[in-house]
Amino acid sequence: MKISNKIIERHGLKIDEYKKIKLLLEREPNLLELGIFSAMWNEHCSYKSSKVHLKKLPTKNKYVIQGPGENAGVIDIGDDDAIIFKIESHNHPSFIEPYQGAATGVGGILRDVFTMGARPIALLNSIHFGEEKNKKTKNLLNGVVSGIGGYGNCIGIPTVAGETKFNETYNENILVNAMAVGHANKNKIFYSKAKGLNKPVVYVGSKTGRDGIHGASMASAEFDENSEDKKPTVQVGDPFTEKLLLEACLQLMKDNSIISIQDMGAAGLTSSSVEMAHKGSLGLELDLSKVPCREENMTPYEMMLSESQERMLIILEEGKEESAKKIFDKWDLDFKIIGKTTSSNKLILKYDNKTVADIPINALSTDAPIYQRKWEKTKLVKNKKLNNIKKGNFKESLLKILTSPNHSNKKWITQQYDQMVMGDTILRSGSDAAVIKIHQKNKAIAVSVDSSANYCNASPQVGGKQIVCENWRNLISVGSRPIAITNCLNFGNPENKKIMGQFVETIDGIKEACEYLDFPVVSGNVSFYNGTNKKNIFPTPVIGGVGLVQNLNKVIDHRFKDIGNEILVIGKTFGHLHQSVYMNEILGINDGLPPEVNLKNEKNNGQIIMQLIDNNFVRSVHDVSAGGIILSLAEMSMSSGIGVKIARPNKLSNIFEYFFGEDQSRYIVEIKKEKISATIKLLDENNIFHETIGQTQANNFSVEKEFDESVDKIYKLNNTWFKNINATIKK
Amino acid sequence: MKSSVIVFPGSNCDRDIAVALEKLQFKNKMVWHKDSELPKSDLIVIPGGFSYGDYLRSGAIAAKSKILNEVIKAANKGCLILGVCNGFQILIETGLIKGALLRNKNLKFINKDVYLKVNNTNQFCKNYKNGQIIKLNIAHNEGNYFTDKNHLMEIKENNLIAFQYCDEKGLVNDETNPNGSLNNIAGILNSKKNILGMMPHPERMIDKIISNEDGLNIFSSILN
Amino acid sequence: MKFAITVTLKKDVLDPQGKVVQQTLQNMGMDTLVNVRQGKYFEIELNETKEDVAKNLIEEMCKKLLVNLIIENYTINKIS
Amino acid sequence: MKFAITVTLKKDVLDPQGKVVQQTLQNMGMDTLVNVRQGKYFEIELNETKEDVAKNLIEEMCKKLLVNLIIENYTINKIS
Ligand SMILES: Nc1ncnc2c1ncn2[C@@H]1O[C@H](COP(=O)(O)OP(=O)(O)O)[C@@H](O)[C@H]1O
Ligand SMILES: [Mg+2]
């Protein structure tokens, strides 16, 4: 078949890129080869627009065993225990088919983690939908949540944390990011690098069908009116098979059979085989006639580009074929030797004894295009003075926020996730971070995912920094020491200078915070082209962090514990309202700058909270984030049923600025009377700003002269939005 | 005391159950579903999970496995059998416990802590006080127990309900019923009372650091 | 030979799925709706030329696996 | 008026349920079995005497609620 411009375009390749392919091959590619190039050279696999910028991120501290570049990042948590984790996006597939899109997103990220030898122990997700009144929103929400739950519940890994946000910017492009966290022995970690010649290359797992052909290209293509046509490419997940694959792989990993192993994710057999060969500077020869197929008459093109789920590629030590096969037989999974490693540095594909593709590995990896895309700085909009702010109604404002979808109780979602399977979940969803015990040990990890699209849109640099800090605060608030993060960078079209600028500046912000806090990036994912017809989404970096709890008795949460305790705010309140929930949702204003983060204060305040927890001075801790002090207090009350009595701010500050302001680096703590003086002494000695704002009390949530309602009532109000959702959802 | 935990492809609470049993010093063995022999056991546990993906009907396919024939034989000889969640669904599909487990009334998977009222007139609940309110965790799609009128009569007359969903104070009504289960049934015995099927997971409540210890008494009741 | 099998809940068994579907449709304004029952559907292909042998086998499949006779009914139709 | 609706997965879409059912039946010794696909079945009763109005409504139900058109096909039959 002659390769026409139309065919090139349909493969998501630019004409210049096609010219480069011809140069590298020194001839025209055939259709199969073109398909392979298109899969490897697209944004999703090649990182061609992001690579030069991602390099700037800090990736090391004393805990890091493996940073970016492998299937997932690895950190050392002592006693030979390693934690392996990564986050990944499945945005476009989830918009097209929310259940399967989200489910296969979970399945995919799980494989990234267990392919490295870890048993997955926790799942998280960050999901962003359009505004409430968009008619697709509720159905998408319902489908995505069932899909995430459907997969995680069935495979038996607890889904323990996440975030759910609604914003008009996602009306035509939702975000579904899934994170998986696994536990491994640090001396038994598996990598994708191939080694040795003539080693058997083995295909295991499900059979290959026509699922998701061109999925990887689709994930990198902007939506347009015709995206409906791309629907048949959506893959279907089978968590049952993944469970079998997980157990079989972990069993095989116990002996020394595996040289290298790689999941088949985006671009399936193509990317997994190229990745293994490239990392090992070897060639691979595969016989596609041997690939287990689900449908009849599948072509080599289909086999190489299929994104059927629940498959892995393994390079085995010679002589281990029999024993390895036995394991996969036990779990009723396909096991097929489909090729061998070679010294040729080429990917050679055979079918029916004919060579059907012959491509230098480098052409697909190192020689893939890398772009220094043009970018421009985001124009910052100065804060305008807010004149009418004094006229607001405090009570109505708070109630409106409590009943808005963004700040509603997310129980409707989290009850659809099994959070307790595996028996190690100490803190579940609803906490600042989830805490998962390391099985049968006296230590735990804390995990959290966070994003703040409004902040990032107003100032990508400040937003990038803020989101890392918020994640750090969440991990600290449950009694852990933050160790490292993964990140999923969801952006619009990188060929647009403004968007590229958002990307570059976000990375600057993330980098600055990570460096200062010694909180490196060990893995991540970039999702570009989120948007439709030139309307791009707000820049939405999502940070997934992991912290370590050394002593299980120090795990703490944000639920008030008793009546009559003092409530302190740690960190200074200036009353920054621009880009806050109050300005956005109550005043309907969406401009100005997000609150700045002072990294020095961030670190000091965080460390003092760790110390307060360590000294058993505090009964509950909650970070102050979106919605300010008042929303944080309400959350502490609603989760515990215990009320508060809060005084008006004593200085001249405006009550809205004071209670709804979103200044950074703050925490609320609950302290028993007898621990107050010791606490204050410690805070003063360390020059930490603090103020006592009130006490816990029975039944009522009250703010002097402004608000007085039973906790019960605000709890009910906080649950109404989701309670009313069922009636309107497509089944 | 010797126990066996049956493991099917897709079981995922097998480890959790084993941890609970071992905590109480049961000598426990894991038994793979393809095995045709069952180790000598005083207690057989069929754990939760998604055996065979819960495809067709939850529990239906596991109920056809080889090892289930052995379980049925043991059951008929009076061996104690505990089925939790998917294990309960499997017991239902084998007919060892009568009735059916339908989709939850809200058609959603439900994971939450629930209060249960205990009826202690059986070997599995001896160590609870009668009428005691305990808190366990449920996590299922199909826990909506249903049976016919005659069987319901038998259940009531013979005290076969082991657990009922209720609230903190022990109130049993529609509001405290998470899944639509008939008479708020959360756990039920066969007529000989040597088999207990229950939707809530006792093995998730065996450690104060993680949750509470309300599940321990089921295992300890069996011990003596 | 190919058969279609439909499996439905018996009349006096509560059908939570059907009920929710029905409510949702009614909420969507479909007022003439009287009742919805939901069931399962199988298409089974056999390598068998004798119709009676095939039918017997399908019956057996239903009884032994596909149908929970305590709560479900079934019907079998030959489609090709 | 009463309709039967069958909803099946499109041809190339993975059917994990059907696959497991098929394997189980084969393990039970049913060797002539070639293929199983599983789908959904609905029986819907309408209070409507005009057949075309009824059919249109059922079509609408399928498209708006019962069927995931991205991965499923459906057929409608009048049963009474
Ligand atoms: N935003 C990011 N920050 C750090 N590392 C990243 C980022 N995005 C991708 N990476 C790293 O680049 C590598 C390739 O990513 P990806 O293609 O998503 O992995 P996979 O092939 O497992 O899907 C991974 O090691 C990943 O951790
Ligand atoms: Mg990977």
XYZ file of N, CA, C and O in Angstrom, chain C residues 17-55:
156
model
N -32.930 -4.535 40.041
C -32.438 -3.855 38.839
C -33.583 -3.313 38.013
O -33.595 -2.162 37.604
N -34.549 -4.206 37.759
C -35.692 -3.793 36.961
C -36.404 -2.599 37.592
O -36.798 -1.656 36.908
N -36.495 -2.638 38.909
C -37.210 -1.575 39.603
C -36.507 -0.223 39.447
O -37.144 0.798 39.192
N -35.198 -0.244 39.597
C -34.460 1.009 39.467
C -34.524 1.530 38.035
O -34.717 2.725 37.797
N -34.413 0.615 37.082
C -34.502 1.024 35.686
C -35.869 1.666 35.443
O -35.995 2.725 34.834
N -36.893 1.007 35.955
C -38.241 1.525 35.779
C -38.402 2.920 36.378
O -38.907 3.842 35.731
N -37.910 3.080 37.604
C -38.007 4.399 38.237
C -37.292 5.464 37.424
O -37.789 6.573 37.246
N -36.110 5.089 36.951
C -35.335 6.080 36.200
C -36.080 6.482 34.933
O -36.173 7.660 34.598
N -36.638 5.483 34.239
C -37.376 5.789 33.018
C -38.578 6.674 33.338
O -38.892 7.612 32.611
N -39.237 6.377 34.432
C -40.390 7.207 34.803
C -39.953 8.626 35.152
O -40.591 9.592 34.748
N -38.823 8.716 35.843
C -38.305 10.059 36.139
C -37.983 10.827 34.868
O -37.991 12.048 34.852
N -37.634 10.062 33.833
C -37.302 10.714 32.576
C -38.570 11.137 31.838
O -38.510 11.652 30.731
N -39.708 10.854 32.419
C -40.969 11.331 31.850
C -41.711 10.304 31.008
O -42.646 10.638 30.279
N -41.309 9.041 31.083
C -41.984 8.032 30.269
C -43.159 7.464 31.054
O -43.057 6.456 31.747
N -44.295 8.133 30.914
C -45.428 7.887 31.801
C -46.206 6.624 31.492
O -46.861 6.060 32.362
N -46.168 6.185 30.240
C -46.969 5.017 29.887
C -46.321 3.711 30.344
O -46.876 2.639 30.163
N -45.160 3.830 30.912
C -44.434 2.649 31.363
C -45.169 1.975 32.513
O -45.536 2.612 33.491
N -45.385 0.664 32.394
C -46.086 -0.054 33.444
C -45.122 -0.898 34.272
O -45.191 -0.925 35.490
N -44.219 -1.566 33.593
C -43.371 -2.496 34.315
C -42.101 -2.828 33.533
O -42.125 -2.932 32.319
N -40.990 -2.973 34.277
C -39.734 -3.424 33.663
C -39.208 -4.601 34.467
O -39.157 -4.556 35.691
N -38.838 -5.656 33.776
C -38.121 -6.759 34.433
C -36.809 -6.935 33.695
O -36.767 -6.900 32.468
N -35.740 -7.113 34.465
C -34.451 -7.273 33.793
C -33.966 -8.700 33.932
O -34.176 -9.345 34.954
N -33.326 -9.193 32.905
C -32.803 -10.550 32.967
C -31.499 -10.666 32.220
O -30.865 -9.665 31.897
N -31.119 -11.915 31.962
C -29.868 -12.156 31.250
C -30.161 -12.785 29.906
O -31.191 -13.392 29.690
N -29.189 -12.638 29.029
C -29.355 -13.184 27.691
C -28.049 -13.864 27.304
O -26.962 -13.332 27.569
N -28.152 -15.054 26.739
C -26.947 -15.747 26.271
C -27.119 -16.143 24.815
O -28.213 -16.562 24.429
N -26.054 -16.037 24.068
C -26.033 -16.635 22.744
C -24.985 -17.722 22.760
O -23.817 -17.461 23.026
N -25.432 -18.927 22.491
C -24.512 -20.060 22.603
C -24.435 -20.807 21.280
O -25.455 -21.166 20.689
N -23.213 -21.006 20.846
C -22.991 -21.681 19.579
C -22.430 -23.066 19.854
O -21.485 -23.216 20.622
N -23.011 -24.070 19.203
C -22.541 -25.441 19.393
C -22.061 -26.009 18.077
O -22.573 -25.679 17.012
N -21.106 -26.892 18.182
C -20.645 -27.632 17.016
C -21.395 -28.963 17.021
O -20.880 -29.980 17.460
N -22.619 -28.927 16.540
C -23.505 -30.096 16.675
C -24.565 -29.967 15.582
O -25.133 -28.897 15.407
N -24.807 -31.056 14.871
C -25.784 -30.951 13.791
C -27.162 -31.483 14.184
O -28.165 -31.118 13.594
N -27.192 -32.380 15.171
C -28.493 -32.929 15.571
C -29.202 -31.991 16.536
O -28.722 -31.715 17.626
N -30.372 -31.548 16.120
C -31.053 -30.545 16.925
C -31.440 -31.062 18.309
O -31.321 -30.342 19.300
N -31.886 -32.310 18.394
C -32.324 -32.781 19.711
C -31.148 -32.914 20.678
O -31.238 -32.567 21.845
N -30.019 -33.384 20.138
C -28.820 -33.483 20.990
C -28.437 -32.091 21.478
O -28.161 -31.866 22.664
N -28.433 -31.145 20.537
C -28.048 -29.775 20.876
C -28.982 -29.202 21.934
O -28.544 -28.657 22.948
N -30.276 -29.387 21.709
C -31.241 -28.830 22.661
C -31.076 -29.415 24.049
O -31.158 -28.707 25.055
